[in-house]
GROMACS .gro file of N, CA and C in nm:
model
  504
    1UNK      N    1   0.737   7.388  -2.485
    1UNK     CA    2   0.793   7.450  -2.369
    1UNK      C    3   0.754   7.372  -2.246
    2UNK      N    4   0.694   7.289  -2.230
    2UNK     CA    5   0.658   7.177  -2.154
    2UNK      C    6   0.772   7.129  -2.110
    3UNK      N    7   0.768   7.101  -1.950
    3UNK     CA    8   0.875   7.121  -1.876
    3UNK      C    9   0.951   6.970  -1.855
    4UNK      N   10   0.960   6.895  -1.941
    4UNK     CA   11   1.033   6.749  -1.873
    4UNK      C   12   1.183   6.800  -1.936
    5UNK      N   13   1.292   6.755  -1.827
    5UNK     CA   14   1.413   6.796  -1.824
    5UNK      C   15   1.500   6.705  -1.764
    6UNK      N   16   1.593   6.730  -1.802
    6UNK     CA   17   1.744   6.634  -1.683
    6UNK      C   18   1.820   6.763  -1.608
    7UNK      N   19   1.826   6.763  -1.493
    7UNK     CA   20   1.846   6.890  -1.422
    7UNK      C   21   2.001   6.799  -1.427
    8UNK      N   22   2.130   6.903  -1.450
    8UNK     CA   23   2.257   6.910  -1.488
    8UNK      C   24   2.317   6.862  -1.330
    9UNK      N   25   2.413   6.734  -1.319
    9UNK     CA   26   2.476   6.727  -1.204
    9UNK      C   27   2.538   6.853  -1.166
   10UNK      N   28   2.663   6.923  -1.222
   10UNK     CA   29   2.725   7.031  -1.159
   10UNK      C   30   2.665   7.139  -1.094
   11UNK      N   31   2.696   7.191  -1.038
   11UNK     CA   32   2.647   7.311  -0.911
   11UNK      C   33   2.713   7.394  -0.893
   12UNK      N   34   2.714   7.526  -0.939
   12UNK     CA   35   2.829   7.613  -0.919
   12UNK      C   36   2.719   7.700  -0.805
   13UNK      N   37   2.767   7.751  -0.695
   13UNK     CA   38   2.737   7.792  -0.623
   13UNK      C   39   2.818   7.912  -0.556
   14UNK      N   40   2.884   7.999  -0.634
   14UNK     CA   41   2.963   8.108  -0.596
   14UNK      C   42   2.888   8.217  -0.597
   15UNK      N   43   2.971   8.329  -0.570
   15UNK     CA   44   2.867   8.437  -0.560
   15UNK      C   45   2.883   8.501  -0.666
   16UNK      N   46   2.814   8.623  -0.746
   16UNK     CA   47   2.813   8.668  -0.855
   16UNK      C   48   2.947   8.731  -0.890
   17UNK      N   49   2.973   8.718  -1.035
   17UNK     CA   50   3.107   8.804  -1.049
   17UNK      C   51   3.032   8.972  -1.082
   18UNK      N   52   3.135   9.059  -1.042
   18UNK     CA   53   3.048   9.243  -1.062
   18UNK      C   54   3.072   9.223  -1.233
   19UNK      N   55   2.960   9.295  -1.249
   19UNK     CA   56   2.924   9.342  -1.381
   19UNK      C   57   3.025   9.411  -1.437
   20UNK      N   58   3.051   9.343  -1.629
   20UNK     CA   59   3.115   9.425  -1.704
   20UNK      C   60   3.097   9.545  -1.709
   21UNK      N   61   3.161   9.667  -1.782
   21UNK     CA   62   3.160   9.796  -1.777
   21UNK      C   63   3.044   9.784  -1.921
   22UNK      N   64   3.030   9.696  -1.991
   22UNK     CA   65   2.936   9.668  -2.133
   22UNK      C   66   2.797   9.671  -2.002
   23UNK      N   67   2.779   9.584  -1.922
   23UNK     CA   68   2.666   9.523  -1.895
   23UNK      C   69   2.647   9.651  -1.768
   24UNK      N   70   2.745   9.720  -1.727
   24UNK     CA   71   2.680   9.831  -1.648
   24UNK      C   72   2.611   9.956  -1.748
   25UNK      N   73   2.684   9.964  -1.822
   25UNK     CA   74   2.599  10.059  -1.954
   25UNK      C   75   2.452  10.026  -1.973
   26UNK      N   76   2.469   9.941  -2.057
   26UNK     CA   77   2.305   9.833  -2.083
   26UNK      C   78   2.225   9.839  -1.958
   27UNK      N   79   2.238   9.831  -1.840
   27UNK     CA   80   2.152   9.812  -1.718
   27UNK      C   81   2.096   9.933  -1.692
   28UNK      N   82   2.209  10.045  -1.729
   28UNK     CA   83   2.205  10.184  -1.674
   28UNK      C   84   2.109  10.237  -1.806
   29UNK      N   85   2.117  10.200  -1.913
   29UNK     CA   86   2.032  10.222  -2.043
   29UNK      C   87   1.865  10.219  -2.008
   30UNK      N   88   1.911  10.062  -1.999
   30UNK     CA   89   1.751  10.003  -1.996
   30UNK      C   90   1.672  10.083  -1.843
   31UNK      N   91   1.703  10.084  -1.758
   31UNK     CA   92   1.688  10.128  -1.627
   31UNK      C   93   1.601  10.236  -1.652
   32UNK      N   94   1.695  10.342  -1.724
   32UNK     CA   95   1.629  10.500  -1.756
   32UNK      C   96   1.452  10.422  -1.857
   33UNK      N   97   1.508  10.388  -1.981
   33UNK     CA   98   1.430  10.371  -2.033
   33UNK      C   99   1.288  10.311  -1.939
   34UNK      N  100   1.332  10.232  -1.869
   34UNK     CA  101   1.179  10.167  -1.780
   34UNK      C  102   1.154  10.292  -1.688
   35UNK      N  103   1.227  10.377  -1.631
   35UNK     CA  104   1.162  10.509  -1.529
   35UNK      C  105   1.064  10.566  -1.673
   36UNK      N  106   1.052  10.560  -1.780
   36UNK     CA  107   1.049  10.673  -1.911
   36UNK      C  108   0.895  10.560  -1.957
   37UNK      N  109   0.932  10.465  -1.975
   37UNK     CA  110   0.844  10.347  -2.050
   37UNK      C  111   0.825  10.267  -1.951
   38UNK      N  112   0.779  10.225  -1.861
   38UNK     CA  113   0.757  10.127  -1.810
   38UNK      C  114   0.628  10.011  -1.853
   39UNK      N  115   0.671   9.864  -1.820
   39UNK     CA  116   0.583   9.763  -1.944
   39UNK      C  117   0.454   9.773  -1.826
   40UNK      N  118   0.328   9.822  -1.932
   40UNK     CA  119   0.234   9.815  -1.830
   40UNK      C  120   0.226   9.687  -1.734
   41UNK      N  121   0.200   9.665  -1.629
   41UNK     CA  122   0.189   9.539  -1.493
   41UNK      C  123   0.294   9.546  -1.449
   42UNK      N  124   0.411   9.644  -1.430
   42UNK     CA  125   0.490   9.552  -1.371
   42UNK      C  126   0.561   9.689  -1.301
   43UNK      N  127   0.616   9.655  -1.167
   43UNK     CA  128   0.688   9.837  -1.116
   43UNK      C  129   0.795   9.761  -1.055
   44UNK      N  130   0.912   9.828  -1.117
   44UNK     CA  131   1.020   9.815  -1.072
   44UNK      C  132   1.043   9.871  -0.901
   45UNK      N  133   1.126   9.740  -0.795
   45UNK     CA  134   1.124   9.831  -0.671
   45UNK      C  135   1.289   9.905  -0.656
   46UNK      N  136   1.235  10.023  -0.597
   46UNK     CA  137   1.376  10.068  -0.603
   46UNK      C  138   1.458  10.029  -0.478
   47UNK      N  139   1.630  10.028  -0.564
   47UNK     CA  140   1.691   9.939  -0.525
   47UNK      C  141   1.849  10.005  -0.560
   48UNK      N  142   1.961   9.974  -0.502
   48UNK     CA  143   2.105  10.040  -0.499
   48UNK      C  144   2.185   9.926  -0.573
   49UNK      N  145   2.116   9.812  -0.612
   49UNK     CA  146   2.168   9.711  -0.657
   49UNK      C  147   2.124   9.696  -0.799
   50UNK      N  148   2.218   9.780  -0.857
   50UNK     CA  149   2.225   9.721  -1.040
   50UNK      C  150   2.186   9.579  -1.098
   51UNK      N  151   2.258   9.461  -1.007
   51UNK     CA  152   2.288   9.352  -1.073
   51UNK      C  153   2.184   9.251  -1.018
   52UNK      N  154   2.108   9.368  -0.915
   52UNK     CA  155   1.972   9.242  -0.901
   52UNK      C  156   1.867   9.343  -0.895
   53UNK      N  157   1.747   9.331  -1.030
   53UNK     CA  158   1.634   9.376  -1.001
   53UNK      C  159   1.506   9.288  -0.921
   54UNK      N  160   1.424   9.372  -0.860
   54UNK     CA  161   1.307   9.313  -0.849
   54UNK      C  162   1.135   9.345  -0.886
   55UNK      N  163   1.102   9.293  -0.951
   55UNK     CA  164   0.989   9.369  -0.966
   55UNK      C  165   0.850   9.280  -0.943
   56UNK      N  166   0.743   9.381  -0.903
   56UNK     CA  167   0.659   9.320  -0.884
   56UNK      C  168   0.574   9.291  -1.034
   57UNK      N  169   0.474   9.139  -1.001
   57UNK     CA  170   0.358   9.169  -1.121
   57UNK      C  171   0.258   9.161  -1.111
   58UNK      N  172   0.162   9.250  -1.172
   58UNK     CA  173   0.015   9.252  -1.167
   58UNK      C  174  -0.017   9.156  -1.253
   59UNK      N  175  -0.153   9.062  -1.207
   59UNK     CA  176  -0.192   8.976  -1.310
   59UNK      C  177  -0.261   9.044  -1.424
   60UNK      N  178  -0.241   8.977  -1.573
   60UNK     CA  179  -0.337   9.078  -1.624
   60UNK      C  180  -0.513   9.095  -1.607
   61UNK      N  181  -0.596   9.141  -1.647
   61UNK     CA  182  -0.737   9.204  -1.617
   61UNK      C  183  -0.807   9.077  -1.712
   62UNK      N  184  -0.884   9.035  -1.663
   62UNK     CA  185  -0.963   8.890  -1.738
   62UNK      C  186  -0.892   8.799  -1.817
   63UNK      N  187  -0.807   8.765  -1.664
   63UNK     CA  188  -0.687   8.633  -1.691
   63UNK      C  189  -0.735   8.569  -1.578
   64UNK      N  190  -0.664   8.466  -1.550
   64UNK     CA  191  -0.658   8.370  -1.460
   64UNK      C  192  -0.564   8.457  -1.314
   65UNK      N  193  -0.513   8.496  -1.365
   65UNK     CA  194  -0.404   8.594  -1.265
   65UNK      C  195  -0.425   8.729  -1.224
   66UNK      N  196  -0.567   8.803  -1.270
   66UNK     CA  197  -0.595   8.934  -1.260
   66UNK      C  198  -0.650   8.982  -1.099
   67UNK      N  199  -0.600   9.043  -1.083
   67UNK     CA  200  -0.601   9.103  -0.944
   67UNK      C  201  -0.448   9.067  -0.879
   68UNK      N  202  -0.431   8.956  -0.897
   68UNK     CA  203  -0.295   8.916  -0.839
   68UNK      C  204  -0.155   8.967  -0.867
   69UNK      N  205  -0.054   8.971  -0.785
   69UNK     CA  206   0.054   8.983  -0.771
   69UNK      C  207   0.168   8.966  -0.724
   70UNK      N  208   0.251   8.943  -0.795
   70UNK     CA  209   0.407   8.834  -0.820
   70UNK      C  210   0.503   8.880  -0.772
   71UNK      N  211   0.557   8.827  -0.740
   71UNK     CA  212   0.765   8.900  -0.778
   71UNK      C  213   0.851   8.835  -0.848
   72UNK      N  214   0.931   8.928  -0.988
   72UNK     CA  215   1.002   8.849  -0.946
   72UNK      C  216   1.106   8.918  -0.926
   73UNK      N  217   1.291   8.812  -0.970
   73UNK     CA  218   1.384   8.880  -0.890
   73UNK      C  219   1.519   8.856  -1.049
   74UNK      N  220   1.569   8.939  -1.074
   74UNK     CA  221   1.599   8.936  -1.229
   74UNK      C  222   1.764   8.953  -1.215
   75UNK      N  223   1.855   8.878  -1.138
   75UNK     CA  224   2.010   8.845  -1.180
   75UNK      C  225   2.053   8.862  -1.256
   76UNK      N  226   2.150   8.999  -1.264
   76UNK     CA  227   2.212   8.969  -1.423
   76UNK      C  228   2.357   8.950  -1.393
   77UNK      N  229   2.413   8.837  -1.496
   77UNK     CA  230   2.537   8.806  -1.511
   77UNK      C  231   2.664   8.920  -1.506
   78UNK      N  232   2.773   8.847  -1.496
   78UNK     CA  233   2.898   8.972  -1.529
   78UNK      C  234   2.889   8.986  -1.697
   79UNK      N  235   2.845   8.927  -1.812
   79UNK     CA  236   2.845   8.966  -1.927
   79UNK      C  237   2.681   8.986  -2.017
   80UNK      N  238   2.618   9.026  -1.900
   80UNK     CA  239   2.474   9.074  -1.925
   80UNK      C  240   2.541   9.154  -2.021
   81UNK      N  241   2.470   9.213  -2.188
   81UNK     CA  242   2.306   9.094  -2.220
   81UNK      C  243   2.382   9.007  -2.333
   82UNK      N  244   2.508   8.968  -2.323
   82UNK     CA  245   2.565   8.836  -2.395
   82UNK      C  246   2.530   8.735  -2.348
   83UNK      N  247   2.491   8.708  -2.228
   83UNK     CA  248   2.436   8.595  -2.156
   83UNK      C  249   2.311   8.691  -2.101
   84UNK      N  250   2.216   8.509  -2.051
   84UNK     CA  251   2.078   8.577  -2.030
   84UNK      C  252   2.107   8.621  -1.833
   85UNK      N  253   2.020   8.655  -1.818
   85UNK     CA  254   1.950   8.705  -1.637
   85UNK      C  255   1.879   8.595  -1.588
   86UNK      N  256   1.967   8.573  -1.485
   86UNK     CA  257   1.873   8.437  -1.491
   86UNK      C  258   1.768   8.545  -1.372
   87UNK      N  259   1.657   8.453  -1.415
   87UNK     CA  260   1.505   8.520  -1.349
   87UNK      C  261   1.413   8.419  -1.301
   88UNK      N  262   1.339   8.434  -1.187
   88UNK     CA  263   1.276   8.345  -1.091
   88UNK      C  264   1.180   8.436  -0.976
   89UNK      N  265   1.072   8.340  -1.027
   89UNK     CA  266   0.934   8.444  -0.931
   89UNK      C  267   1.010   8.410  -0.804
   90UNK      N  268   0.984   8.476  -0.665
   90UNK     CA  269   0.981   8.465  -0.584
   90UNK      C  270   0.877   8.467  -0.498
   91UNK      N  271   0.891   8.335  -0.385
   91UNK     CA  272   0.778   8.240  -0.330
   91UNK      C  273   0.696   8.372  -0.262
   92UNK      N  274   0.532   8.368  -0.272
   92UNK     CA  275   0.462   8.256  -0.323
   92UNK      C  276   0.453   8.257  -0.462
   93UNK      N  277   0.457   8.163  -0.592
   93UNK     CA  278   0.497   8.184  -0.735
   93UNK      C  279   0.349   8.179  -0.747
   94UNK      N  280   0.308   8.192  -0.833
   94UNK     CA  281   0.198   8.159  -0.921
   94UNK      C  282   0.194   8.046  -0.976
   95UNK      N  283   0.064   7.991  -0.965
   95UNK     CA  284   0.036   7.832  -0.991
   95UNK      C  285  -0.010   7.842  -1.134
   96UNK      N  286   0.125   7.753  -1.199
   96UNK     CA  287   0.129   7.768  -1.384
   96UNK      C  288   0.181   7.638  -1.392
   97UNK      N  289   0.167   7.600  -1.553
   97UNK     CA  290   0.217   7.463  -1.598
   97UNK      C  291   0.388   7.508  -1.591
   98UNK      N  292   0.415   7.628  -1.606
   98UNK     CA  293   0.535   7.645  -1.665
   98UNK      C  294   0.623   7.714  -1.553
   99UNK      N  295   0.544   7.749  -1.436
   99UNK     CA  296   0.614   7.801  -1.317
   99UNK      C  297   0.639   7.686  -1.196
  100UNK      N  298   0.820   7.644  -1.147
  100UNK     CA  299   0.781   7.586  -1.051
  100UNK      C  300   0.769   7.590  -0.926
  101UNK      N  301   0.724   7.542  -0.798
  101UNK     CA  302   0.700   7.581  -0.685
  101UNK      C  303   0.831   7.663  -0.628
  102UNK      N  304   0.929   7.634  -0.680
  102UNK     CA  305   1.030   7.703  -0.627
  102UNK      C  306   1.091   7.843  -0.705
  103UNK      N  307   1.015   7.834  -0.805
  103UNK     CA  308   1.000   8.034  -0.860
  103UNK      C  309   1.076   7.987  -0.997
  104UNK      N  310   1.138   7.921  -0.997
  104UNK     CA  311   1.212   7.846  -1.172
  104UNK      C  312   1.089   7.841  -1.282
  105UNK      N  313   1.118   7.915  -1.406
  105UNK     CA  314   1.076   7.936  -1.471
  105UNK      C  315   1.096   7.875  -1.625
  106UNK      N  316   1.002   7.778  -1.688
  106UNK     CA  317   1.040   7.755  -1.764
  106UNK      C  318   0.998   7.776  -1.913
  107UNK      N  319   1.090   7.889  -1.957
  107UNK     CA  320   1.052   7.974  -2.070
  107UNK      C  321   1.165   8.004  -2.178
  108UNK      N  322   1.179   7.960  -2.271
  108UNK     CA  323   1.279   7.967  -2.364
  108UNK      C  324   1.365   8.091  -2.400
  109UNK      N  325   1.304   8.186  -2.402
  109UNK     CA  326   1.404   8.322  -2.379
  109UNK      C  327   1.500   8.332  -2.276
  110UNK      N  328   1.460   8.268  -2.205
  110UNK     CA  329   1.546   8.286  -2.060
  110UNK      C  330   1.654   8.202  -2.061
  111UNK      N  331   1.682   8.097  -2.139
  111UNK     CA  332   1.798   8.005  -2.163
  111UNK      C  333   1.817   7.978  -2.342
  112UNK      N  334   1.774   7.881  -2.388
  112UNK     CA  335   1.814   7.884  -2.542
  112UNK      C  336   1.800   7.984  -2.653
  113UNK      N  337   1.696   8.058  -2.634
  113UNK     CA  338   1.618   8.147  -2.700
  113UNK      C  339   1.718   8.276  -2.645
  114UNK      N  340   1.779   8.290  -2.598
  114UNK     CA  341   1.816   8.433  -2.554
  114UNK      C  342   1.912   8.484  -2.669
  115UNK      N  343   1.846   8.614  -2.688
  115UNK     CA  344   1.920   8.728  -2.724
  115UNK      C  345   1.965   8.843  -2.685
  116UNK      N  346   2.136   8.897  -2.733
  116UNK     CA  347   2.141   9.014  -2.621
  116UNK      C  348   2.028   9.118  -2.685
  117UNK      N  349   1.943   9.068  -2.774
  117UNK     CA  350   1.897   9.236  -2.850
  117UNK      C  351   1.760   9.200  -2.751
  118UNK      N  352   1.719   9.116  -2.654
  118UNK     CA  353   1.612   9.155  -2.522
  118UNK      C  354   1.648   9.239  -2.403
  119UNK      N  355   1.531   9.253  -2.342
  119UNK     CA  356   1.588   9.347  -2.226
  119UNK      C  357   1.476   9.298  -2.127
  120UNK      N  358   1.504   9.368  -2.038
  120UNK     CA  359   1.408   9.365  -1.880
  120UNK      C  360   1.250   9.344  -1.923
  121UNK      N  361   1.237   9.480  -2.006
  121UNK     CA  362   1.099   9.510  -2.057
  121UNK      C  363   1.074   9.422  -2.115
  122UNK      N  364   1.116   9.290  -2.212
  122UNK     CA  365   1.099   9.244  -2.287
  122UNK      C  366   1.035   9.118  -2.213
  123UNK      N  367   1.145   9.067  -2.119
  123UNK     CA  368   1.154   8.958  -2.120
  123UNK      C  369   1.004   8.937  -1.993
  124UNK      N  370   0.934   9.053  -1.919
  124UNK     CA  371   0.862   9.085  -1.870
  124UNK      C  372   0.699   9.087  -1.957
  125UNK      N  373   0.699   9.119  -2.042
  125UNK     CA  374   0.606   9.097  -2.146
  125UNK      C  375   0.579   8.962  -2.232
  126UNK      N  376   0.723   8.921  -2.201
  126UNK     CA  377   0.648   8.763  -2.221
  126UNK      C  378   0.643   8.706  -2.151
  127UNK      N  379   0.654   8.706  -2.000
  127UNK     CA  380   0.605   8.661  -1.876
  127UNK      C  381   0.451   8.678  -1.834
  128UNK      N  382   0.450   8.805  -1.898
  128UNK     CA  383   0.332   8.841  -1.880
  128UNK      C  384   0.216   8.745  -1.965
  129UNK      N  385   0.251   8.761  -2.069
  129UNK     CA  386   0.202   8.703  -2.193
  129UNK      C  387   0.168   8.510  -2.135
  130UNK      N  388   0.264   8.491  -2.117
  130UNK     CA  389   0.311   8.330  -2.036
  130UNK      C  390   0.180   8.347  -1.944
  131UNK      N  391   0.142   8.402  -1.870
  131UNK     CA  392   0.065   8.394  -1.760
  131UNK      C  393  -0.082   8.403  -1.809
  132UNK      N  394  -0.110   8.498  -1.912
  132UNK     CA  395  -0.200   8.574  -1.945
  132UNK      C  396  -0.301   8.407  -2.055
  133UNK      N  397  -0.205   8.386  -2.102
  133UNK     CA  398  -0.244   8.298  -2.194
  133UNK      C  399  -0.300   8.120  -2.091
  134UNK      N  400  -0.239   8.076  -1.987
  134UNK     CA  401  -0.328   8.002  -1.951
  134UNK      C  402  -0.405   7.977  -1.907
  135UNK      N  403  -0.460   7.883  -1.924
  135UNK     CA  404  -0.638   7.779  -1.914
  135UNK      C  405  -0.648   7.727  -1.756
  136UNK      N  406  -0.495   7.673  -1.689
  136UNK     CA  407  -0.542   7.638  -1.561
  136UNK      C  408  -0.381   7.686  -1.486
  137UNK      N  409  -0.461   7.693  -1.342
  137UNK     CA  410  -0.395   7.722  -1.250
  137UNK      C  411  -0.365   7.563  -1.164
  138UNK      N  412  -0.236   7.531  -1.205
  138UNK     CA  413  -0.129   7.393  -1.210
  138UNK      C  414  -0.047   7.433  -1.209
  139UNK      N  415   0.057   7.326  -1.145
  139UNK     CA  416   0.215   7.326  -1.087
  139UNK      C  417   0.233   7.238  -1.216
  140UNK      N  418   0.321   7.198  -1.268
  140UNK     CA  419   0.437   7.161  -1.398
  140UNK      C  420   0.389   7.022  -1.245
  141UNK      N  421   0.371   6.879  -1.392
  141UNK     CA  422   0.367   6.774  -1.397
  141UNK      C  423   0.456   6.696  -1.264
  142UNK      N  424   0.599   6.769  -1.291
  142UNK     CA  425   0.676   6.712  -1.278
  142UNK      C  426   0.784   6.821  -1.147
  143UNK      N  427   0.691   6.892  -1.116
  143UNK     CA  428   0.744   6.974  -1.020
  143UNK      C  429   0.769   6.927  -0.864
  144UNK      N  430   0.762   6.810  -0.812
  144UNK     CA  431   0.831   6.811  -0.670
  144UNK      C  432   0.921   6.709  -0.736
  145UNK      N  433   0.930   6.625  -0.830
  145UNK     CA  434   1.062   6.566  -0.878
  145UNK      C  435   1.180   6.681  -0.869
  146UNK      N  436   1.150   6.767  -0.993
  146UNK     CA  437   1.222   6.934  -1.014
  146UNK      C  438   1.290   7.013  -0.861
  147UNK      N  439   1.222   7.011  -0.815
  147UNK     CA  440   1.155   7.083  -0.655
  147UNK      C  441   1.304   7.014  -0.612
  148UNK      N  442   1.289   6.924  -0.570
  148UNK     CA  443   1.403   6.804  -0.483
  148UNK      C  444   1.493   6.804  -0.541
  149UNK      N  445   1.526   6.822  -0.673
  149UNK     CA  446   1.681   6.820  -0.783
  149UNK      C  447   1.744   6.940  -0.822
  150UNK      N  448   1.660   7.070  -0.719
  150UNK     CA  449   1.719   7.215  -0.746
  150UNK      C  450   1.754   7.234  -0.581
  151UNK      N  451   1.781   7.166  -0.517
  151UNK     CA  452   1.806   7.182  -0.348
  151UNK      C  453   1.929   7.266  -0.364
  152UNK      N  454   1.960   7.322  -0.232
  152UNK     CA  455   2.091   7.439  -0.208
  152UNK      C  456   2.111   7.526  -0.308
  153UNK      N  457   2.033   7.588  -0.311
  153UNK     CA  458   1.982   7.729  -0.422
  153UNK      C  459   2.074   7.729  -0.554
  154UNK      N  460   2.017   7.565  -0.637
  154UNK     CA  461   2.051   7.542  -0.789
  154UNK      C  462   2.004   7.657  -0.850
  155UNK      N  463   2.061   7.708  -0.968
  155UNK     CA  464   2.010   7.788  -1.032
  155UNK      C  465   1.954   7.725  -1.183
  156UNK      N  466   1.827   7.773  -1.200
  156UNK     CA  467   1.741   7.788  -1.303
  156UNK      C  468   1.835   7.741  -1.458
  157UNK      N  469   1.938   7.783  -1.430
  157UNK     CA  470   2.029   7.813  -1.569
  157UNK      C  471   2.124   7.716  -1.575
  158UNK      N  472   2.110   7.631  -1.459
  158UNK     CA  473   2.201   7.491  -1.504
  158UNK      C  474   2.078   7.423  -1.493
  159UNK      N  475   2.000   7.389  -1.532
  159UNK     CA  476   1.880   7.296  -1.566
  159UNK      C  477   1.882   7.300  -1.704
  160UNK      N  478   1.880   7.131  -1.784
  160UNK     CA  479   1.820   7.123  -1.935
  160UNK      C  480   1.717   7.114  -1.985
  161UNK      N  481   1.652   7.249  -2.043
  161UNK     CA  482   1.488   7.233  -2.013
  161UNK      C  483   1.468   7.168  -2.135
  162UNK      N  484   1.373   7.142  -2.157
  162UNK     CA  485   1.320   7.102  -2.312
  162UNK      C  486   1.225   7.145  -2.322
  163UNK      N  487   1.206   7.229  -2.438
  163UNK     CA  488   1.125   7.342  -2.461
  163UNK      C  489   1.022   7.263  -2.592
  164UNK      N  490   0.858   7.220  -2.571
  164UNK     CA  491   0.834   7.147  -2.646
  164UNK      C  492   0.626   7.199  -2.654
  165UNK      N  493   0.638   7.324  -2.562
  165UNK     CA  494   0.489   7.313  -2.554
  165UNK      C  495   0.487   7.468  -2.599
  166UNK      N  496   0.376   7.495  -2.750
  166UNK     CA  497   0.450   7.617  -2.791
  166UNK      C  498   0.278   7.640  -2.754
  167UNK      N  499   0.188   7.576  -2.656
  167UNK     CA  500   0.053   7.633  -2.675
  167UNK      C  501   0.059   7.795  -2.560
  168UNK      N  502   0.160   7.767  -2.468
  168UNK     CA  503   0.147   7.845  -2.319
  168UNK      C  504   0.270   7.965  -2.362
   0.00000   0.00000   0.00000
């Protein structure tokens, strides 16, 4: 999962299409379920906007990240959860091999790895997990290269990550 990549020439830069009547169900599903279950560290803020969550995160308790807290900001597509959400801490990010300065996240569920059978909760627990599990507090190798090749708010989801570091 180690972050060296070729960030994709094209740039689509439009604004979101509104959510399928499938992906307003599923949102409206999962939604209840997190007021009911919520994944310990993390509180959803409330919000009138279906198609963009935000939530904050607590670091976990004898981590590198404990006491601390994140945001992030969780986009979901017009054919959410056939396609993934694209998701990105928002600045200031947390200093990770796998987080980059600009909140892009590089984690295999979130692009190749995605399944519609994840959800909010899910994909939050292995963020969590992602965080919980490293050794140092570092920016990705290769992050102001990255940084400079995501200018005019590229999204996360046209980047080709190469997913190759299964220690983090």
């Amino acid at each position: 999962m180690d972050i060296t990549r070729r960030a994709m020439t094209s740039a689509s830069h439009s604004s979101p299409k509104p959510l399928s009547k499938i992906a307003c169900n599923r949102l409206q599903k999962e939604l209840v379920e997190w007021q009911v279950n919520p994944p310990a560290g993390f509180n959803l803020k409330p919000s009138d906007n279906l198609q963009r969550w935000v939530i904050d995160v607590n670091g976990a308790p004898g981590t590198l990240y404990a006491n601390e807290t994140y945001q992030l900001q969780v986009d979901f597509p017009e054919h959410y959860p056939m396609e993934a959400p694209q998701v990105i801490f928002v600045p200031p990010v947390p200093m990770h091999p796998h987080i980059y300065s600009n909140g892009h996240i590089c984690l295999d569920i979130l692009y190749d790895s995605w399944s519609p059978a994840m959800t909010v909760s899910s994909i939050c627990i292995s963020l969590l997990s992602m965080l919980s599990s490293s050794t140092a507090k570092q920016l990705p190798d290769d992050n102001d290269r990255y940084v400079k090749n995501c200018r005019n708010g590229r999204s996360p989801k046209e980047t080709r990550w190469w997913f190759h570091d299964d220690k983090v």
